[in-house]
Amino acid sequence: MSIKVSNLTHIYMPKSPFEKIALNNVSLEINQGEFVALIGHTGSGKSTLIQHLNGLLQATSGEIFIDDKNITEKGAKLTDIRKKVGLVFQYPEYQLFEETIAKDIAFGPSNLGLNQEEISQRVRRAMEMVGLDYDKYKEKSPFELSGGQKRRVAIAGVVAMEPKVLILDEPTAGLDPKGRDEILEQIVKLHDEYGMTIILVSHSMEDVAKVAERVIVMNGGEIILDESPKNVFKEIGTLENVGLAVPQVTYLVKELKSKGFELGDDIFTISQAKEALLKILKRD
Ligand code: ADP
């Protein structure tokens, strides 16, 4: 399973005064099992790119291969693509509509023409995968839940399609710190325990530093960096030039280093900083 994007260009409202080149000749490859973060300032093309990966938007030019199958070809079946690539939109809980959680999660699988037994099993599995107890929650209304739990139900609805690749657009946006950490933990679990390829669109450099193995940085419809978090967060100047920042703790570490503290170049999370500082304190 891999995603291969080759010279993808997307132009909104072409040949009109509002024409906008949202993606400009983008190429990239993502392999099975990767955990990729996609970052970039608002308007840099992230949403446009991810909507191509499950066939929601059509390329103006270029090709996209999912599992060696060209999905930009005429006649490519969208249901086949969506079985493989699941997309969780921003604030997905706004799209919950059924009277019970189980029915809501069953909506996608029901459209795949599966039998009732298989649908129920998928709902149960999806709920377990996002950390919701099936028996406790299945008959509850999604509207009785907290913000973080509602979002889990919405994610479970996509997970129930059992995609190999899960794309999440700002999955922690608008949640309190506890809700953010819980959702992030669940996403890490989907990757580590269930082997899903994850593409995480995020504005939070802290989240990205915590979980991603690879970071793709977009600006003006192009990919400007595609590296490990360590190599991307070294590029403070480049990131700041395109309206991004590095994790806050990186600035603190930089300041401490300038004051003579012996700290490494690979500290991007609070827990890494804590460990490194405690080591120095113990040594002294
Ligand atoms: P991001 O997700 O990084 O914020 P988008 O992919 O939403 O970026 O947008 C890329 C560019 O395309 C922006 O300039 C945006 O204004 C424009 N754009 C996005 N959606 C549309 C649309 N439906 N019609 C016209 N222009 C759009």
mmCIF file of C-alpha atoms and ligand atoms in Angstrom:
data_model
loop_
_atom_site.group_PDB
_atom_site.id
_atom_site.type_symbol
_atom_site.label_atom_id
_atom_site.label_comp_id
_atom_site.label_asym_id
_atom_site.label_seq_id
_atom_site.Cartn_x
_atom_site.Cartn_y
_atom_site.Cartn_z
ATOM 1 C CA MET A 1 0.000 0.000 0.000
ATOM 2 C CA SER A 2 1.441 3.317 -0.989
ATOM 3 C CA ILE A 3 0.351 6.724 -2.164
ATOM 4 C CA LYS A 4 2.195 8.259 -5.058
ATOM 5 C CA VAL A 5 1.410 11.789 -6.167
ATOM 6 C CA SER A 6 3.037 12.877 -9.364
ATOM 7 C CA ASN A 7 3.110 16.497 -10.617
ATOM 8 C CA LEU A 8 -0.295 17.286 -9.133
ATOM 9 C CA THR A 9 -1.721 20.704 -9.957
ATOM 10 C CA HIS A 10 -5.115 21.976 -8.871
ATOM 11 C CA ILE A 11 -6.593 25.215 -10.103
ATOM 12 C CA TYR A 12 -9.837 26.512 -8.602
ATOM 13 C CA MET A 13 -12.160 28.421 -10.920
ATOM 14 C CA PRO A 14 -9.822 28.200 -13.919
ATOM 15 C CA LYS A 15 -10.044 30.785 -16.650
ATOM 16 C CA SER A 16 -12.079 33.104 -14.449
ATOM 17 C CA PRO A 17 -10.967 36.309 -12.710
ATOM 18 C CA PHE A 18 -10.944 34.253 -9.479
ATOM 19 C CA GLU A 19 -8.566 31.592 -10.800
ATOM 20 C CA LYS A 20 -6.384 30.239 -8.019
ATOM 21 C CA ILE A 21 -3.518 27.769 -8.327
ATOM 22 C CA ALA A 22 -3.949 25.895 -5.045
ATOM 23 C CA LEU A 23 -1.462 23.110 -5.835
ATOM 24 C CA ASN A 24 1.467 23.667 -8.113
ATOM 25 C CA ASN A 25 3.173 20.567 -9.481
ATOM 26 C CA VAL A 26 3.247 18.632 -6.206
ATOM 27 C CA SER A 27 4.964 15.240 -6.084
ATOM 28 C CA LEU A 28 5.315 12.982 -3.069
ATOM 29 C CA GLU A 29 5.238 9.381 -1.970
ATOM 30 C CA ILE A 30 3.881 7.978 1.274
ATOM 31 C CA ASN A 31 4.456 4.341 2.181
ATOM 32 C CA GLN A 32 2.354 1.937 4.211
ATOM 33 C CA GLY A 33 2.749 2.475 7.951
ATOM 34 C CA GLU A 34 4.181 5.980 7.876
ATOM 35 C CA PHE A 35 3.031 8.671 10.312
ATOM 36 C CA VAL A 36 3.216 11.902 8.355
ATOM 37 C CA ALA A 37 2.354 15.406 9.503
ATOM 38 C CA LEU A 38 1.292 17.945 6.899
ATOM 39 C CA ILE A 39 1.834 21.520 8.013
ATOM 40 C CA GLY A 40 1.603 24.927 6.402
ATOM 41 C CA HIS A 41 0.019 28.317 6.835
ATOM 42 C CA THR A 42 -3.703 28.747 6.072
ATOM 43 C CA GLY A 43 -4.148 28.753 2.312
ATOM 44 C CA SER A 44 -0.954 26.800 1.618
ATOM 45 C CA GLY A 45 -2.889 23.967 -0.071
ATOM 46 C CA LYS A 46 -3.145 21.277 2.635
ATOM 47 C CA SER A 47 -6.914 20.707 2.367
ATOM 48 C CA THR A 48 -6.782 20.747 -1.410
ATOM 49 C CA LEU A 49 -4.036 18.104 -1.365
ATOM 50 C CA ILE A 50 -5.741 15.728 1.069
ATOM 51 C CA GLN A 51 -9.065 15.951 -0.754
ATOM 52 C CA HIS A 52 -7.324 14.637 -3.863
ATOM 53 C CA LEU A 53 -6.031 11.618 -1.964
ATOM 54 C CA ASN A 54 -9.498 10.153 -1.538
ATOM 55 C CA GLY A 55 -10.945 11.362 -4.785
ATOM 56 C CA LEU A 56 -13.037 14.251 -3.468
ATOM 57 C CA LEU A 57 -11.311 16.713 -5.756
ATOM 58 C CA GLN A 58 -10.228 16.094 -9.306
ATOM 59 C CA ALA A 59 -6.733 16.997 -10.391
ATOM 60 C CA THR A 60 -6.367 19.748 -12.961
ATOM 61 C CA SER A 61 -3.245 17.875 -14.069
ATOM 62 C CA GLY A 62 -0.971 15.206 -12.666
ATOM 63 C CA GLU A 63 -1.552 11.708 -11.386
ATOM 64 C CA ILE A 64 -2.250 9.975 -8.088
ATOM 65 C CA PHE A 65 -1.643 6.292 -7.533
ATOM 66 C CA ILE A 66 -3.097 4.465 -4.549
ATOM 67 C CA ASP A 67 -1.743 0.946 -4.342
ATOM 68 C CA ASP A 68 -0.435 1.327 -7.894
ATOM 69 C CA LYS A 69 -3.947 2.144 -9.106
ATOM 70 C CA ASN A 70 -4.291 5.433 -10.927
ATOM 71 C CA ILE A 71 -7.234 7.180 -9.214
ATOM 72 C CA THR A 72 -7.026 10.206 -11.505
ATOM 73 C CA GLU A 73 -7.961 8.067 -14.487
ATOM 74 C CA LYS A 74 -11.464 8.388 -15.900
ATOM 75 C CA GLY A 75 -13.763 5.739 -14.474
ATOM 76 C CA ALA A 76 -11.794 5.210 -11.235
ATOM 77 C CA LYS A 77 -14.326 4.018 -8.647
ATOM 78 C CA LEU A 78 -14.641 6.380 -5.702
ATOM 79 C CA THR A 79 -15.977 3.692 -3.354
ATOM 80 C CA ASP A 80 -12.829 1.636 -3.943
ATOM 81 C CA ILE A 81 -10.674 4.647 -3.111
ATOM 82 C CA ARG A 82 -12.642 5.499 0.036
ATOM 83 C CA LYS A 83 -12.336 1.928 1.320
ATOM 84 C CA LYS A 84 -8.586 2.436 1.253
ATOM 85 C CA VAL A 85 -8.218 6.091 2.208
ATOM 86 C CA GLY A 86 -10.373 7.532 5.001
ATOM 87 C CA LEU A 87 -10.654 11.281 5.466
ATOM 88 C CA VAL A 88 -11.690 12.905 8.746
ATOM 89 C CA PHE A 89 -12.616 16.530 8.132
ATOM 90 C CA GLN A 90 -12.164 19.438 10.494
ATOM 91 C CA TYR A 91 -14.790 19.449 13.260
ATOM 92 C CA PRO A 92 -16.184 16.112 12.025
ATOM 93 C CA GLU A 93 -18.657 15.978 14.911
ATOM 94 C CA TYR A 94 -20.784 18.575 13.095
ATOM 95 C CA GLN A 95 -21.654 15.812 10.650
ATOM 96 C CA LEU A 96 -23.069 13.428 13.275
ATOM 97 C CA PHE A 97 -26.766 13.042 12.677
ATOM 98 C CA GLU A 98 -28.137 9.645 13.711
ATOM 99 C CA GLU A 99 -30.066 9.054 16.913
ATOM 100 C CA THR A 100 -27.585 6.534 18.307
ATOM 101 C CA ILE A 101 -23.826 6.308 18.209
ATOM 102 C CA ALA A 102 -23.888 2.805 16.717
ATOM 103 C CA LYS A 103 -26.164 3.918 13.864
ATOM 104 C CA ASP A 104 -23.972 6.896 13.126
ATOM 105 C CA ILE A 105 -20.821 4.792 12.912
ATOM 106 C CA ALA A 106 -22.681 2.197 10.812
ATOM 107 C CA PHE A 107 -23.550 4.762 8.136
ATOM 108 C CA GLY A 108 -20.352 4.337 6.064
ATOM 109 C CA PRO A 109 -20.138 0.524 6.237
ATOM 110 C CA SER A 110 -23.869 0.280 5.375
ATOM 111 C CA ASN A 111 -23.103 1.994 2.084
ATOM 112 C CA LEU A 112 -20.525 -0.674 1.255
ATOM 113 C CA GLY A 113 -23.253 -3.279 0.864
ATOM 114 C CA LEU A 114 -22.090 -5.398 3.816
ATOM 115 C CA ASN A 115 -24.478 -7.653 5.712
ATOM 116 C CA GLN A 116 -25.893 -6.659 9.111
ATOM 117 C CA GLU A 117 -23.593 -8.961 11.049
ATOM 118 C CA GLU A 118 -20.459 -7.578 9.384
ATOM 119 C CA ILE A 119 -21.700 -3.997 9.906
ATOM 120 C CA SER A 120 -22.243 -4.601 13.646
ATOM 121 C CA GLN A 121 -18.799 -6.150 13.980
ATOM 122 C CA ARG A 122 -17.224 -3.193 12.234
ATOM 123 C CA VAL A 123 -19.046 -0.736 14.492
ATOM 124 C CA ARG A 124 -17.859 -2.618 17.571
ATOM 125 C CA ARG A 125 -14.277 -2.796 16.288
ATOM 126 C CA ALA A 126 -14.220 0.876 15.288
ATOM 127 C CA MET A 127 -15.489 1.938 18.697
ATOM 128 C CA GLU A 128 -12.820 -0.156 20.418
ATOM 129 C CA MET A 129 -10.185 1.318 18.127
ATOM 130 C CA VAL A 130 -11.034 4.860 19.218
ATOM 131 C CA GLY A 131 -11.436 3.916 22.869
ATOM 132 C CA LEU A 132 -15.226 3.966 23.228
ATOM 133 C CA ASP A 133 -16.818 1.095 25.148
ATOM 134 C CA TYR A 134 -19.308 -0.546 22.758
ATOM 135 C CA ASP A 135 -21.885 -1.740 25.285
ATOM 136 C CA LYS A 136 -21.820 1.482 27.243
ATOM 137 C CA TYR A 137 -22.158 3.857 24.296
ATOM 138 C CA LYS A 138 -23.799 2.064 21.370
ATOM 139 C CA GLU A 139 -27.388 3.090 22.206
ATOM 140 C CA LYS A 140 -26.546 6.589 23.448
ATOM 141 C CA SER A 141 -27.220 9.677 21.391
ATOM 142 C CA PRO A 142 -24.012 11.233 20.047
ATOM 143 C CA PHE A 143 -25.353 14.566 21.236
ATOM 144 C CA GLU A 144 -25.111 13.529 24.902
ATOM 145 C CA LEU A 145 -21.337 13.294 24.691
ATOM 146 C CA SER A 146 -18.507 15.698 25.474
ATOM 147 C CA GLY A 147 -16.723 17.459 22.585
ATOM 148 C CA GLY A 148 -13.784 15.032 22.632
ATOM 149 C CA GLN A 149 -16.052 11.971 22.730
ATOM 150 C CA LYS A 150 -18.212 13.279 19.875
ATOM 151 C CA ARG A 151 -15.091 13.662 17.818
ATOM 152 C CA ARG A 152 -14.120 10.065 18.598
ATOM 153 C CA VAL A 153 -17.507 8.897 17.335
ATOM 154 C CA ALA A 154 -16.966 10.845 14.116
ATOM 155 C CA ILE A 155 -13.484 9.349 13.716
ATOM 156 C CA ALA A 156 -14.925 5.874 14.419
ATOM 157 C CA GLY A 157 -17.349 6.431 11.522
ATOM 158 C CA VAL A 158 -14.390 6.717 9.149
ATOM 159 C CA VAL A 159 -12.368 3.981 10.894
ATOM 160 C CA ALA A 160 -15.362 1.620 10.431
ATOM 161 C CA MET A 161 -14.659 1.738 6.694
ATOM 162 C CA GLU A 162 -11.390 0.006 7.702
ATOM 163 C CA PRO A 163 -9.145 2.156 5.539
ATOM 164 C CA LYS A 164 -5.423 1.472 5.291
ATOM 165 C CA VAL A 165 -4.716 5.199 5.273
ATOM 166 C CA LEU A 166 -6.357 7.647 7.645
ATOM 167 C CA ILE A 167 -6.107 11.363 6.918
ATOM 168 C CA LEU A 168 -7.138 13.726 9.683
ATOM 169 C CA ASP A 169 -7.556 17.466 9.155
ATOM 170 C CA GLU A 170 -6.816 19.281 12.423
ATOM 171 C CA PRO A 171 -8.244 16.530 14.628
ATOM 172 C CA THR A 172 -7.421 18.303 17.893
ATOM 173 C CA ALA A 173 -8.724 21.766 16.911
ATOM 174 C CA GLY A 174 -11.024 23.367 19.446
ATOM 175 C CA LEU A 175 -10.577 20.724 22.156
ATOM 176 C CA ASP A 176 -9.312 21.400 25.670
ATOM 177 C CA PRO A 177 -5.786 20.132 26.509
ATOM 178 C CA LYS A 178 -7.097 16.852 27.964
ATOM 179 C CA GLY A 179 -9.323 16.234 24.929
ATOM 180 C CA ARG A 180 -6.419 17.039 22.611
ATOM 181 C CA ASP A 181 -4.088 14.580 24.328
ATOM 182 C CA GLU A 182 -6.728 11.847 24.317
ATOM 183 C CA ILE A 183 -7.483 12.190 20.605
ATOM 184 C CA LEU A 184 -3.791 12.298 19.795
ATOM 185 C CA GLU A 185 -3.208 9.151 21.851
ATOM 186 C CA GLN A 186 -5.966 7.367 19.954
ATOM 187 C CA ILE A 187 -4.438 8.369 16.635
ATOM 188 C CA VAL A 188 -1.045 7.064 17.756
ATOM 189 C CA LYS A 189 -2.774 3.824 18.733
ATOM 190 C CA LEU A 190 -4.388 3.506 15.287
ATOM 191 C CA HIS A 191 -0.903 3.779 13.841
ATOM 192 C CA ASP A 192 1.090 1.674 16.313
ATOM 193 C CA GLU A 193 -1.409 -1.087 17.089
ATOM 194 C CA TYR A 194 -3.540 -1.259 13.972
ATOM 195 C CA GLY A 195 -0.835 -0.412 11.436
ATOM 196 C CA MET A 196 -2.721 2.433 9.780
ATOM 197 C CA THR A 197 -0.828 4.934 7.695
ATOM 198 C CA ILE A 198 -1.585 8.327 9.210
ATOM 199 C CA ILE A 199 -1.541 11.728 7.524
ATOM 200 C CA LEU A 200 -2.128 14.390 10.131
ATOM 201 C CA VAL A 201 -2.839 17.975 9.098
ATOM 202 C CA SER A 202 -2.022 20.181 12.044
ATOM 203 C CA HIS A 203 -1.320 23.738 13.094
ATOM 204 C CA SER A 204 0.060 22.544 16.395
ATOM 205 C CA MET A 205 3.803 22.136 16.237
ATOM 206 C CA GLU A 206 3.615 20.594 19.715
ATOM 207 C CA ASP A 207 1.315 17.833 18.426
ATOM 208 C CA VAL A 208 3.497 17.289 15.371
ATOM 209 C CA ALA A 209 6.674 17.049 17.484
ATOM 210 C CA LYS A 210 5.012 14.503 19.760
ATOM 211 C CA VAL A 211 3.775 12.068 17.152
ATOM 212 C CA ALA A 212 5.039 12.476 13.592
ATOM 213 C CA GLU A 213 7.873 10.516 11.994
ATOM 214 C CA ARG A 214 7.956 12.709 8.909
ATOM 215 C CA VAL A 215 6.890 16.306 8.367
ATOM 216 C CA ILE A 216 5.813 17.767 5.038
ATOM 217 C CA VAL A 217 5.733 21.558 4.952
ATOM 218 C CA MET A 218 3.621 23.340 2.349
ATOM 219 C CA ASN A 219 3.698 26.936 1.211
ATOM 220 C CA GLY A 220 1.906 28.570 -1.706
ATOM 221 C CA GLY A 221 0.712 25.252 -3.126
ATOM 222 C CA GLU A 222 4.176 23.669 -3.059
ATOM 223 C CA ILE A 223 6.101 21.347 -0.788
ATOM 224 C CA ILE A 224 9.056 23.234 0.650
ATOM 225 C CA LEU A 225 10.340 20.700 3.201
ATOM 226 C CA ASP A 226 9.835 16.960 3.571
ATOM 227 C CA GLU A 227 12.022 15.560 6.337
ATOM 228 C CA SER A 228 12.144 14.058 9.814
ATOM 229 C CA PRO A 229 10.768 16.333 12.584
ATOM 230 C CA LYS A 230 14.345 16.848 13.776
ATOM 231 C CA ASN A 231 15.475 18.161 10.403
ATOM 232 C CA VAL A 232 12.347 20.253 9.827
ATOM 233 C CA PHE A 233 12.401 21.937 13.236
ATOM 234 C CA LYS A 234 16.060 22.853 12.721
ATOM 235 C CA GLU A 235 14.858 25.150 9.937
ATOM 236 C CA ILE A 236 13.549 27.854 12.263
ATOM 237 C CA GLY A 237 14.192 30.630 9.725
ATOM 238 C CA THR A 238 12.489 28.826 6.817
ATOM 239 C CA LEU A 239 9.463 27.984 8.939
ATOM 240 C CA GLU A 240 9.105 31.499 10.303
ATOM 241 C CA ASN A 241 9.365 32.910 6.776
ATOM 242 C CA VAL A 242 6.261 30.954 5.778
ATOM 243 C CA GLY A 243 4.300 31.965 8.867
ATOM 244 C CA LEU A 244 5.014 28.863 10.933
ATOM 245 C CA ALA A 245 6.864 28.388 14.162
ATOM 246 C CA VAL A 246 8.761 25.584 15.832
ATOM 247 C CA PRO A 247 7.499 24.018 19.074
ATOM 248 C CA GLN A 248 7.673 26.628 21.868
ATOM 249 C CA VAL A 249 10.085 24.548 23.904
ATOM 250 C CA THR A 250 12.602 24.738 21.029
ATOM 251 C CA TYR A 251 12.909 28.494 21.602
ATOM 252 C CA LEU A 252 13.531 27.896 25.302
ATOM 253 C CA VAL A 253 16.196 25.286 24.531
ATOM 254 C CA LYS A 254 17.864 27.668 22.065
ATOM 255 C CA GLU A 255 17.954 30.383 24.748
ATOM 256 C CA LEU A 256 19.376 28.006 27.345
ATOM 257 C CA LYS A 257 22.042 26.842 24.895
ATOM 258 C CA SER A 258 23.082 30.438 24.291
ATOM 259 C CA LYS A 259 23.526 30.743 28.074
ATOM 260 C CA GLY A 260 25.916 27.795 28.106
ATOM 261 C CA PHE A 261 23.630 24.833 28.820
ATOM 262 C CA GLU A 262 24.787 21.727 26.978
ATOM 263 C CA LEU A 263 21.589 20.624 25.254
ATOM 264 C CA GLY A 264 21.167 18.591 22.059
ATOM 265 C CA ASP A 265 19.649 19.664 18.735
ATOM 266 C CA ASP A 266 16.796 17.228 18.951
ATOM 267 C CA ILE A 267 14.636 18.580 21.758
ATOM 268 C CA PHE A 268 11.147 19.442 20.523
ATOM 269 C CA THR A 269 8.810 18.265 23.267
ATOM 270 C CA ILE A 270 8.407 19.209 26.914
ATOM 271 C CA SER A 271 9.225 15.682 28.035
ATOM 272 C CA GLN A 272 12.458 15.622 25.991
ATOM 273 C CA ALA A 273 13.433 18.996 27.502
ATOM 274 C CA LYS A 274 12.627 17.788 31.000
ATOM 275 C CA GLU A 275 14.752 14.677 30.557
ATOM 276 C CA ALA A 276 17.714 16.631 29.165
ATOM 277 C CA LEU A 277 17.568 19.267 31.913
ATOM 278 C CA LEU A 278 17.290 16.670 34.669
ATOM 279 C CA LYS A 279 20.371 14.945 33.265
ATOM 280 C CA ILE A 280 22.335 18.194 33.541
ATOM 281 C CA LEU A 281 21.074 18.823 37.078
ATOM 282 C CA LYS A 282 22.031 15.308 38.192
ATOM 283 C CA ARG A 283 25.461 15.642 36.635
ATOM 284 C CA ASP A 284 26.092 18.893 38.456
HETATM 285 P P1 ADP B 1 -5.092 25.111 3.568
HETATM 286 O O1 ADP B 1 -5.821 23.832 3.786
HETATM 287 O O2 ADP B 1 -3.605 24.955 3.683
HETATM 288 O O3 ADP B 1 -5.605 26.235 4.406
HETATM 289 P P2 ADP B 1 -6.495 25.236 1.016
HETATM 290 O O4 ADP B 1 -6.174 24.002 0.260
HETATM 291 O O5 ADP B 1 -7.812 25.308 1.716
HETATM 292 O O6 ADP B 1 -5.294 25.542 2.032
HETATM 293 O O7 ADP B 1 -6.425 26.485 0.033
HETATM 294 C C1 ADP B 1 -5.390 26.678 -0.924
HETATM 295 C C2 ADP B 1 -5.761 27.904 -1.760
HETATM 296 O O8 ADP B 1 -6.910 27.624 -2.558
HETATM 297 C C3 ADP B 1 -6.118 29.140 -0.946
HETATM 298 O O9 ADP B 1 -5.641 30.265 -1.611
HETATM 299 C C4 ADP B 1 -7.619 29.118 -0.911
HETATM 300 O O10 ADP B 1 -8.135 30.423 -0.796
HETATM 301 C C5 ADP B 1 -7.956 28.521 -2.270
HETATM 302 N N1 ADP B 1 -9.215 27.757 -2.218
HETATM 303 C C6 ADP B 1 -9.504 26.710 -1.390
HETATM 304 N N2 ADP B 1 -10.736 26.218 -1.631
HETATM 305 C C7 ADP B 1 -11.244 26.960 -2.657
HETATM 306 C C8 ADP B 1 -12.462 26.914 -3.383
HETATM 307 N N3 ADP B 1 -13.424 26.022 -3.104
HETATM 308 N N4 ADP B 1 -12.632 27.844 -4.355
HETATM 309 C C9 ADP B 1 -11.669 28.745 -4.659
HETATM 310 N N5 ADP B 1 -10.483 28.817 -4.030
HETATM 311 C C10 ADP B 1 -10.258 27.946 -3.039
#
